[in-house]
Amino acid sequence: MARFAKWVGGGLGWVFGGPIGGVIGFALGAMVDEMGTPVQGGTAGPQMGYDPRTAQNDFAVSLLVLTAAVMKGDGKVLRSELEYVKKFLVTNFGETNAQRLLPVLKELLEKEIPLRDVCMQIAQFMPEAQRIQLLHYLFGISAADGDVHPREVVIIKSIADYMNISNADYESVKAMFYRDIDGDYIILEVDPNASDEEVKKAYRKMAVKFHPDKVADLGEEAQRAAKERFQKIQDAWENIKKRRGIV
């Protein structure tokens, strides 16, 4: 248990303090109580081997906390959702560390998450591209069972608002998982009645804004998800081009 706490604490940056640190501290404390093993060195933190290069760990811990909030949104926790999260953790941190982090998630599922405070902390420290990547993962978790539950959509919308993600960006990511007749236009953040030239400009803007290089420091899985999102932007543009006969 001490080695586990050291791994979680070592290498964390801004997520160590504030609301996120408090929630994670609760999860670790609950695990310590259950296992009856003291965590040597006190609370996990800088004294346990702090590494300033923390983007991946900060992102992963933020994802765990927000994931717990979303997974509880429809009143039940599904195996498909847990498998989706496990795949992300395994790809980014390896099988051993994923097995250490999943129990933290399970403890977080038992705790009330101060969602607004957690999201405001994320908004303060995390770059916009990474916040939007978080949103992409949350919709992916919600859709892991083949359906995006309306209650989970409400929670993810609140998360987006608290994290200062624009409504246009939120709707764009949502449309990649929750399709409707105007989904291609929503993905490109442009009105269906816009001119061909306006649609072209919207596509070019989105292609720059959501280029996978924006999250290059978050690891292989985040890069893969960013490429999938980028491909959906390109697919939306191709669909509109075909329907409109744009050359």
XYZ file of C-alpha atoms in Angstrom, residues 35-127:
93
model
C -6.284 -2.930 4.215
C -5.079 -1.997 7.680
C -1.744 -0.831 6.286
C -0.345 2.594 7.194
C 0.964 4.795 4.385
C 4.545 5.584 5.251
C 5.570 9.196 5.036
C 2.094 10.654 5.574
C -0.050 12.113 2.828
C 1.160 11.475 -0.712
C 2.798 14.560 -2.124
C 6.009 16.372 -3.006
C 7.981 14.778 -0.172
C 7.382 11.427 -1.854
C 9.416 12.125 -4.974
C 7.729 15.077 -6.678
C 8.476 15.343 -10.402
C 7.605 18.656 -12.114
C 6.857 16.843 -15.390
C 3.333 15.977 -14.347
C 1.009 16.463 -17.313
C 0.114 12.779 -17.711
C -0.427 12.094 -14.009
C -2.394 15.297 -13.430
C -4.571 14.419 -16.416
C -5.113 10.826 -15.254
C -6.065 11.805 -11.694
C -8.415 14.519 -12.963
C -9.985 11.944 -15.277
C -10.482 9.485 -12.402
C -12.329 12.057 -10.307
C -14.553 13.275 -13.152
C -15.132 9.706 -14.323
C -16.547 8.812 -10.915
C -18.979 11.718 -11.145
C -20.169 10.717 -14.632
C -20.388 6.981 -13.941
C -22.694 7.656 -10.989
C -24.873 9.915 -13.125
C -27.349 7.285 -14.309
C -27.504 5.545 -10.948
C -25.516 2.470 -11.934
C -21.896 1.591 -12.660
C -21.445 -0.667 -15.686
C -18.643 -3.126 -16.387
C -18.330 -1.690 -19.911
C -17.543 1.730 -18.426
C -14.925 0.276 -16.083
C -13.345 -1.599 -18.989
C -13.143 1.603 -21.022
C -11.343 3.392 -18.184
C -9.076 0.403 -17.566
C -8.035 0.376 -21.225
C -7.079 4.045 -20.996
C -5.044 3.493 -17.835
C -3.307 0.376 -19.157
C -2.295 2.112 -22.382
C -0.947 5.185 -20.610
C 0.515 3.734 -17.401
C 0.875 -0.008 -17.923
C -1.030 -2.964 -16.511
C 0.516 -2.801 -13.025
C -0.241 0.859 -12.424
C -3.722 0.510 -13.913
C -4.434 -2.207 -11.356
C -3.356 0.235 -8.646
C -5.500 3.097 -9.939
C -8.734 1.188 -10.489
C -9.271 0.641 -6.735
C -8.955 4.424 -6.308
C -11.755 4.874 -8.840
C -13.909 2.360 -6.999
C -13.424 4.286 -3.759
C -14.239 7.550 -5.526
C -17.519 6.010 -6.690
C -18.503 5.811 -3.016
C -17.825 9.487 -2.360
C -19.781 12.616 -3.195
C -17.639 14.588 -5.649
C -17.553 18.399 -5.198
C -17.931 18.738 -8.951
C -17.881 22.511 -9.289
C -14.793 22.943 -7.111
C -12.934 20.099 -8.824
C -13.710 21.474 -12.288
C -12.700 24.992 -11.332
C -9.333 23.660 -10.149
C -8.901 21.875 -13.485
C -9.890 25.016 -15.404
C -7.319 27.037 -13.485
C -4.350 24.828 -14.293
C -5.091 22.621 -17.311
C -4.690 23.952 -20.893
